[in-house]
């Protein structure tokens, strides 16, 4: 749906919010708009909210996070069954962790990253906002430590961890404000000289662009469906398609120094057109931990 000429410089931001309002009503998340009457009320709400795009954006960002969490609770067992092994892209990352270190796995899901450290003497902790996924993680990896936590509020003492991993999860955080909040929370619990290691989907490879473009509502924003075993849609998850320069900017603003960043496919460095994921490795410089 296209709306033009109503919002001046705030047009894109408000279009984003109104689209989400309609999307959530169709998913029966709440009932402010009916699926057949949203156009009738559009100009009313554009008049009321045109000067409050920041507030609306934050409100709907929270709704998206809640929607993702509820979906992961719903599909926890099916999701865990698709994440029983380590992707090839993850295996080389074990080299960044040394024996005796404390590792935090942010948005750990069902805990499969624990496999990466089974041959190392590390103290692993996993956190996820899905209580159902954490239940599965505790069953699968009883020697590890797991907690139900929001990545924006980790609730650990400062300077607790040597390395923080965030695998295919930062992409679920809407808005730059919440992404920065997440990075600053990681910085707080990371030891000086420690590393953060991220993997995000490359949504702009040739195959991904073809597969997911129909789910985009802005150039870097996607609502991608999760389907059951029979192909039926169970729900949609929000994704942000990161570009390398965007990630580098975020890390820098949060006080990290980017050490390495590359496109990767099957464990080998690749190109934007071919890669499945983006790996980012950043360090918290000593003296910059506050």
mmCIF file of C-alpha atoms in Angstrom:
data_model
loop_
_atom_site.group_PDB
_atom_site.id
_atom_site.type_symbol
_atom_site.label_atom_id
_atom_site.label_comp_id
_atom_site.label_asym_id
_atom_site.label_seq_id
_atom_site.Cartn_x
_atom_site.Cartn_y
_atom_site.Cartn_z
ATOM 1 C CA UNK A 1 0.000 0.000 0.000
ATOM 2 C CA UNK A 2 1.364 3.406 -0.983
ATOM 3 C CA UNK A 3 0.626 6.607 0.927
ATOM 4 C CA UNK A 4 2.242 9.797 -0.289
ATOM 5 C CA UNK A 5 2.302 13.518 0.358
ATOM 6 C CA UNK A 6 1.110 13.351 3.970
ATOM 7 C CA UNK A 7 4.150 13.333 6.201
ATOM 8 C CA UNK A 8 6.941 15.371 4.664
ATOM 9 C CA UNK A 9 10.337 14.226 5.929
ATOM 10 C CA UNK A 10 8.729 11.637 8.226
ATOM 11 C CA UNK A 11 6.955 9.800 5.423
ATOM 12 C CA UNK A 12 9.008 6.588 5.454
ATOM 13 C CA UNK A 13 8.984 6.194 9.222
ATOM 14 C CA UNK A 14 5.246 6.605 9.494
ATOM 15 C CA UNK A 15 4.538 4.346 6.533
ATOM 16 C CA UNK A 16 6.540 1.705 8.372
ATOM 17 C CA UNK A 17 4.416 2.109 11.490
ATOM 18 C CA UNK A 18 1.057 2.177 9.730
ATOM 19 C CA UNK A 19 2.007 -0.925 7.723
ATOM 20 C CA UNK A 20 2.819 -2.742 10.932
ATOM 21 C CA UNK A 21 -0.449 -1.662 12.446
ATOM 22 C CA UNK A 22 -2.308 -3.208 9.530
ATOM 23 C CA UNK A 23 -0.107 -6.302 9.570
ATOM 24 C CA UNK A 24 -0.727 -6.990 13.229
ATOM 25 C CA UNK A 25 -4.467 -6.487 12.888
ATOM 26 C CA UNK A 26 -4.572 -9.095 10.161
ATOM 27 C CA UNK A 27 -2.696 -11.436 12.494
ATOM 28 C CA UNK A 28 -5.268 -10.668 15.214
ATOM 29 C CA UNK A 29 -2.610 -9.315 17.553
ATOM 30 C CA UNK A 30 -4.896 -6.409 18.404
ATOM 31 C CA UNK A 31 -8.036 -4.899 16.938
ATOM 32 C CA UNK A 32 -7.570 -1.162 16.476
ATOM 33 C CA UNK A 33 -7.883 -1.533 12.714
ATOM 34 C CA UNK A 34 -10.125 -4.073 11.054
ATOM 35 C CA UNK A 35 -8.602 -5.765 8.035
ATOM 36 C CA UNK A 36 -11.225 -4.170 5.753
ATOM 37 C CA UNK A 37 -11.464 -0.713 7.240
ATOM 38 C CA UNK A 38 -7.897 0.499 7.772
ATOM 39 C CA UNK A 39 -7.990 2.882 4.772
ATOM 40 C CA UNK A 40 -11.074 4.523 6.226
ATOM 41 C CA UNK A 41 -9.116 5.506 9.344
ATOM 42 C CA UNK A 42 -5.748 6.149 7.762
ATOM 43 C CA UNK A 43 -6.007 9.927 7.397
ATOM 44 C CA UNK A 44 -7.423 10.281 10.903
ATOM 45 C CA UNK A 45 -4.410 8.524 12.392
ATOM 46 C CA UNK A 46 -1.934 10.242 10.079
ATOM 47 C CA UNK A 47 -3.205 13.596 11.375
ATOM 48 C CA UNK A 48 -3.026 12.555 15.029
ATOM 49 C CA UNK A 49 0.361 10.841 14.862
ATOM 50 C CA UNK A 50 2.301 12.706 12.156
ATOM 51 C CA UNK A 51 4.352 14.610 14.759
ATOM 52 C CA UNK A 52 4.971 11.529 16.917
ATOM 53 C CA UNK A 53 6.721 9.105 14.587
ATOM 54 C CA UNK A 54 9.410 8.305 17.149
ATOM 55 C CA UNK A 55 6.814 7.205 19.708
ATOM 56 C CA UNK A 56 4.953 5.087 17.168
ATOM 57 C CA UNK A 57 8.131 3.486 15.880
ATOM 58 C CA UNK A 58 9.189 2.456 19.384
ATOM 59 C CA UNK A 59 5.710 1.156 20.199
ATOM 60 C CA UNK A 60 5.611 -1.084 17.143
ATOM 61 C CA UNK A 61 9.207 -2.176 17.586
ATOM 62 C CA UNK A 62 8.215 -3.552 20.980
ATOM 63 C CA UNK A 63 5.234 -5.262 19.368
ATOM 64 C CA UNK A 64 7.531 -6.916 16.824
ATOM 65 C CA UNK A 65 9.859 -8.194 19.538
ATOM 66 C CA UNK A 66 6.912 -9.610 21.469
ATOM 67 C CA UNK A 67 5.497 -11.194 18.337
ATOM 68 C CA UNK A 68 8.815 -12.907 17.559
ATOM 69 C CA UNK A 69 9.133 -14.187 21.130
ATOM 70 C CA UNK A 70 5.613 -15.638 21.147
ATOM 71 C CA UNK A 71 6.226 -17.352 17.831
ATOM 72 C CA UNK A 72 9.480 -18.910 19.062
ATOM 73 C CA UNK A 73 7.647 -20.218 22.129
ATOM 74 C CA UNK A 74 5.019 -21.709 19.834
ATOM 75 C CA UNK A 75 7.449 -23.376 17.410
ATOM 76 C CA UNK A 76 10.169 -24.192 19.960
ATOM 77 C CA UNK A 77 10.298 -27.957 19.403
ATOM 78 C CA UNK A 78 10.100 -27.726 15.628
ATOM 79 C CA UNK A 79 12.705 -24.964 15.593
ATOM 80 C CA UNK A 80 15.051 -26.931 17.852
ATOM 81 C CA UNK A 81 14.736 -29.958 15.580
ATOM 82 C CA UNK A 82 16.096 -27.849 12.701
ATOM 83 C CA UNK A 83 19.047 -26.645 14.817
ATOM 84 C CA UNK A 84 20.561 -29.899 16.071
ATOM 85 C CA UNK A 85 23.943 -29.453 14.391
ATOM 86 C CA UNK A 86 26.486 -26.680 13.927
ATOM 87 C CA UNK A 87 26.476 -24.806 10.640
ATOM 88 C CA UNK A 88 29.798 -24.927 8.811
ATOM 89 C CA UNK A 89 29.964 -21.139 9.121
ATOM 90 C CA UNK A 90 30.137 -21.479 12.914
ATOM 91 C CA UNK A 91 32.888 -24.075 13.270
ATOM 92 C CA UNK A 92 35.908 -21.777 12.649
ATOM 93 C CA UNK A 93 34.676 -19.433 15.392
ATOM 94 C CA UNK A 94 35.797 -21.877 18.091
ATOM 95 C CA UNK A 95 39.346 -20.591 17.547
ATOM 96 C CA UNK A 96 38.409 -17.279 19.162
ATOM 97 C CA UNK A 97 37.712 -18.966 22.507
ATOM 98 C CA UNK A 98 40.439 -20.201 24.853
ATOM 99 C CA UNK A 99 40.324 -22.720 27.687
ATOM 100 C CA UNK A 100 39.186 -21.234 30.968
ATOM 101 C CA UNK A 101 37.188 -18.397 29.422
ATOM 102 C CA UNK A 102 33.602 -17.452 30.169
ATOM 103 C CA UNK A 103 31.355 -17.476 27.104
ATOM 104 C CA UNK A 104 27.920 -15.884 26.794
ATOM 105 C CA UNK A 105 25.615 -17.089 24.021
ATOM 106 C CA UNK A 106 23.022 -14.342 23.522
ATOM 107 C CA UNK A 107 19.735 -15.565 22.010
ATOM 108 C CA UNK A 108 21.009 -19.120 22.337
ATOM 109 C CA UNK A 109 17.778 -20.767 21.193
ATOM 110 C CA UNK A 110 17.933 -24.479 22.020
ATOM 111 C CA UNK A 111 21.622 -24.206 22.936
ATOM 112 C CA UNK A 112 23.241 -25.876 19.948
ATOM 113 C CA UNK A 113 26.233 -23.478 20.011
ATOM 114 C CA UNK A 114 27.344 -25.308 23.175
ATOM 115 C CA UNK A 115 28.581 -28.042 20.816
ATOM 116 C CA UNK A 116 31.245 -25.626 19.575
ATOM 117 C CA UNK A 117 32.978 -25.698 22.965
ATOM 118 C CA UNK A 118 32.556 -29.331 24.022
ATOM 119 C CA UNK A 119 36.282 -29.992 23.478
ATOM 120 C CA UNK A 120 37.304 -26.857 25.353
ATOM 121 C CA UNK A 121 37.308 -26.132 29.054
ATOM 122 C CA UNK A 122 35.042 -23.086 29.015
ATOM 123 C CA UNK A 123 32.238 -21.840 31.223
ATOM 124 C CA UNK A 124 29.280 -21.477 28.890
ATOM 125 C CA UNK A 125 26.103 -19.506 29.635
ATOM 126 C CA UNK A 126 23.168 -19.247 27.247
ATOM 127 C CA UNK A 127 20.280 -16.767 27.386
ATOM 128 C CA UNK A 128 17.142 -16.468 25.300
ATOM 129 C CA UNK A 129 13.819 -14.666 25.634
ATOM 130 C CA UNK A 130 11.884 -17.812 24.702
ATOM 131 C CA UNK A 131 11.173 -19.819 27.835
ATOM 132 C CA UNK A 132 10.216 -22.839 25.739
ATOM 133 C CA UNK A 133 13.548 -22.853 23.909
ATOM 134 C CA UNK A 134 15.401 -22.531 27.210
ATOM 135 C CA UNK A 135 13.526 -25.575 28.528
ATOM 136 C CA UNK A 136 14.769 -27.572 25.551
ATOM 137 C CA UNK A 137 18.315 -26.229 25.948
ATOM 138 C CA UNK A 138 18.420 -27.358 29.580
ATOM 139 C CA UNK A 139 17.263 -30.831 28.562
ATOM 140 C CA UNK A 140 19.760 -31.146 25.701
ATOM 141 C CA UNK A 141 22.808 -29.687 27.467
ATOM 142 C CA UNK A 142 22.459 -30.273 31.227
ATOM 143 C CA UNK A 143 26.100 -29.334 31.923
ATOM 144 C CA UNK A 144 25.583 -25.815 30.587
ATOM 145 C CA UNK A 145 23.906 -22.862 32.263
ATOM 146 C CA UNK A 146 20.791 -21.303 30.714
ATOM 147 C CA UNK A 147 18.543 -18.385 31.644
ATOM 148 C CA UNK A 148 15.438 -16.723 30.225
ATOM 149 C CA UNK A 149 16.666 -13.199 29.481
ATOM 150 C CA UNK A 150 16.039 -10.357 27.046
ATOM 151 C CA UNK A 151 19.233 -9.486 25.156
ATOM 152 C CA UNK A 152 18.580 -5.809 25.905
ATOM 153 C CA UNK A 153 18.631 -6.579 29.662
ATOM 154 C CA UNK A 154 21.146 -9.345 30.317
ATOM 155 C CA UNK A 155 21.227 -8.908 34.117
ATOM 156 C CA UNK A 156 24.793 -10.101 34.665
ATOM 157 C CA UNK A 157 27.500 -8.321 36.673
ATOM 158 C CA UNK A 158 29.731 -5.975 34.721
ATOM 159 C CA UNK A 159 32.836 -7.450 33.046
ATOM 160 C CA UNK A 160 31.627 -11.044 33.468
ATOM 161 C CA UNK A 161 32.448 -12.612 30.093
ATOM 162 C CA UNK A 162 35.472 -13.030 27.836
ATOM 163 C CA UNK A 163 33.512 -13.635 24.628
ATOM 164 C CA UNK A 164 29.900 -13.009 23.606
ATOM 165 C CA UNK A 165 28.261 -14.789 20.686
ATOM 166 C CA UNK A 166 25.051 -13.658 18.989
ATOM 167 C CA UNK A 167 24.086 -16.089 16.243
ATOM 168 C CA UNK A 168 21.282 -15.257 13.789
ATOM 169 C CA UNK A 169 19.519 -13.134 16.407
ATOM 170 C CA UNK A 170 20.636 -9.493 16.183
ATOM 171 C CA UNK A 171 18.730 -9.439 12.887
ATOM 172 C CA UNK A 172 15.496 -9.778 14.884
ATOM 173 C CA UNK A 173 16.009 -6.448 16.693
ATOM 174 C CA UNK A 174 14.012 -3.573 15.123
ATOM 175 C CA UNK A 175 15.190 0.066 15.160
ATOM 176 C CA UNK A 176 18.673 1.446 15.612
ATOM 177 C CA UNK A 177 17.799 2.516 19.154
ATOM 178 C CA UNK A 178 17.109 -1.047 20.301
ATOM 179 C CA UNK A 179 20.152 -2.383 18.417
ATOM 180 C CA UNK A 180 22.353 0.143 20.181
ATOM 181 C CA UNK A 181 20.752 -0.692 23.525
ATOM 182 C CA UNK A 182 21.579 -4.363 22.906
ATOM 183 C CA UNK A 183 25.203 -3.621 22.028
ATOM 184 C CA UNK A 184 25.668 -1.375 25.054
ATOM 185 C CA UNK A 185 24.277 -4.112 27.294
ATOM 186 C CA UNK A 186 26.788 -6.557 25.821
ATOM 187 C CA UNK A 187 29.581 -4.039 26.320
ATOM 188 C CA UNK A 188 28.641 -3.718 29.978
ATOM 189 C CA UNK A 189 28.994 -7.442 30.727
ATOM 190 C CA UNK A 190 32.069 -7.994 28.508
ATOM 191 C CA UNK A 191 35.570 -7.887 29.962
ATOM 192 C CA UNK A 192 37.989 -5.266 28.592
ATOM 193 C CA UNK A 193 39.769 -6.807 25.623
ATOM 194 C CA UNK A 194 36.896 -9.266 25.125
ATOM 195 C CA UNK A 195 35.188 -10.009 21.841
ATOM 196 C CA UNK A 196 31.667 -10.061 20.438
ATOM 197 C CA UNK A 197 31.063 -12.471 17.566
ATOM 198 C CA UNK A 198 27.939 -12.061 15.453
ATOM 199 C CA UNK A 199 26.406 -14.058 12.633
ATOM 200 C CA UNK A 200 23.560 -12.474 10.671
ATOM 201 C CA UNK A 201 21.763 -13.731 7.603
ATOM 202 C CA UNK A 202 22.802 -12.228 4.295
ATOM 203 C CA UNK A 203 19.395 -11.286 2.927
ATOM 204 C CA UNK A 204 20.892 -9.675 -0.168
ATOM 205 C CA UNK A 205 22.574 -12.640 -1.831
ATOM 206 C CA UNK A 206 21.188 -13.566 -5.224
ATOM 207 C CA UNK A 207 19.240 -16.545 -3.890
ATOM 208 C CA UNK A 208 17.998 -14.782 -0.732
ATOM 209 C CA UNK A 209 16.874 -11.699 -2.643
ATOM 210 C CA UNK A 210 14.835 -13.904 -4.940
ATOM 211 C CA UNK A 211 13.402 -15.975 -2.067
ATOM 212 C CA UNK A 212 12.617 -13.212 0.415
ATOM 213 C CA UNK A 213 11.913 -10.076 -1.631
ATOM 214 C CA UNK A 214 8.177 -10.761 -1.516
ATOM 215 C CA UNK A 215 8.331 -10.535 2.288
ATOM 216 C CA UNK A 216 10.011 -7.105 2.350
ATOM 217 C CA UNK A 217 7.989 -4.058 3.406
ATOM 218 C CA UNK A 218 10.969 -1.688 3.225
ATOM 219 C CA UNK A 219 14.344 -2.136 1.540
ATOM 220 C CA UNK A 220 15.926 -3.765 4.621
ATOM 221 C CA UNK A 221 12.856 -4.851 6.590
ATOM 222 C CA UNK A 222 11.209 -8.268 6.231
ATOM 223 C CA UNK A 223 8.394 -10.337 7.732
ATOM 224 C CA UNK A 224 9.402 -13.911 6.906
ATOM 225 C CA UNK A 225 6.962 -16.764 7.570
ATOM 226 C CA UNK A 226 7.725 -19.897 9.560
ATOM 227 C CA UNK A 227 6.020 -22.911 8.073
ATOM 228 C CA UNK A 228 4.990 -26.168 9.667
ATOM 229 C CA UNK A 229 5.903 -29.643 8.452
ATOM 230 C CA UNK A 230 2.958 -29.579 6.053
ATOM 231 C CA UNK A 231 3.923 -26.217 4.578
ATOM 232 C CA UNK A 232 1.270 -24.256 6.453
ATOM 233 C CA UNK A 233 2.219 -20.828 7.775
ATOM 234 C CA UNK A 234 2.391 -20.755 11.572
ATOM 235 C CA UNK A 235 3.479 -17.144 11.940
ATOM 236 C CA UNK A 236 5.869 -14.459 10.725
ATOM 237 C CA UNK A 237 9.190 -13.312 12.181
ATOM 238 C CA UNK A 238 10.640 -9.834 11.789
ATOM 239 C CA UNK A 239 14.108 -9.592 10.198
ATOM 240 C CA UNK A 240 16.390 -6.674 9.452
ATOM 241 C CA UNK A 241 18.720 -7.209 6.514
ATOM 242 C CA UNK A 242 22.116 -5.906 7.614
ATOM 243 C CA UNK A 243 24.815 -4.546 5.347
ATOM 244 C CA UNK A 244 28.479 -4.741 6.476
ATOM 245 C CA UNK A 245 28.955 -0.979 6.671
ATOM 246 C CA UNK A 246 25.850 -0.671 8.840
ATOM 247 C CA UNK A 247 27.159 -3.239 11.318
ATOM 248 C CA UNK A 248 30.563 -1.553 11.399
ATOM 249 C CA UNK A 249 28.879 1.764 12.207
ATOM 250 C CA UNK A 250 26.815 0.244 15.029
ATOM 251 C CA UNK A 251 29.811 -1.477 16.595
ATOM 252 C CA UNK A 252 31.826 1.723 16.435
ATOM 253 C CA UNK A 253 29.060 3.809 17.989
ATOM 254 C CA UNK A 254 28.808 1.287 20.836
ATOM 255 C CA UNK A 255 32.537 1.525 21.541
ATOM 256 C CA UNK A 256 33.750 -1.663 19.841
ATOM 257 C CA UNK A 257 36.615 -1.979 17.390
ATOM 258 C CA UNK A 258 35.791 -4.139 14.363
ATOM 259 C CA UNK A 259 38.475 -6.800 14.027
ATOM 260 C CA UNK A 260 37.126 -8.763 11.081
ATOM 261 C CA UNK A 261 33.953 -8.948 9.016
ATOM 262 C CA UNK A 262 33.209 -11.097 6.012
ATOM 263 C CA UNK A 263 30.566 -12.799 3.946
ATOM 264 C CA UNK A 264 30.615 -16.572 4.393
ATOM 265 C CA UNK A 265 29.152 -19.706 2.827
ATOM 266 C CA UNK A 266 29.759 -23.286 3.992
ATOM 267 C CA UNK A 267 32.561 -22.094 6.260
ATOM 268 C CA UNK A 268 34.462 -20.289 3.500
ATOM 269 C CA UNK A 269 34.718 -16.563 2.831
ATOM 270 C CA UNK A 270 32.457 -15.558 0.005
ATOM 271 C CA UNK A 271 30.814 -12.613 -1.752
ATOM 272 C CA UNK A 272 27.633 -10.687 -1.118
ATOM 273 C CA UNK A 273 26.038 -12.360 -4.150
ATOM 274 C CA UNK A 274 26.805 -15.917 -2.983
ATOM 275 C CA UNK A 275 27.149 -15.849 0.804
ATOM 276 C CA UNK A 276 24.522 -17.136 3.214
ATOM 277 C CA UNK A 277 25.695 -15.156 6.240
ATOM 278 C CA UNK A 278 27.787 -12.237 7.493
ATOM 279 C CA UNK A 279 30.297 -12.872 10.289
ATOM 280 C CA UNK A 280 31.365 -9.897 12.434
ATOM 281 C CA UNK A 281 34.085 -10.002 15.099
ATOM 282 C CA UNK A 282 34.677 -6.931 17.251
ATOM 283 C CA UNK A 283 36.805 -6.209 20.314
ATOM 284 C CA UNK A 284 36.125 -4.014 23.328
ATOM 285 C CA UNK A 285 39.333 -1.968 23.644
ATOM 286 C CA UNK A 286 40.842 -1.818 27.110
ATOM 287 C CA UNK A 287 39.932 1.446 28.749
ATOM 288 C CA UNK A 288 36.716 1.740 26.679
ATOM 289 C CA UNK A 289 34.537 -0.627 28.689
ATOM 290 C CA UNK A 290 32.502 2.002 30.538
#
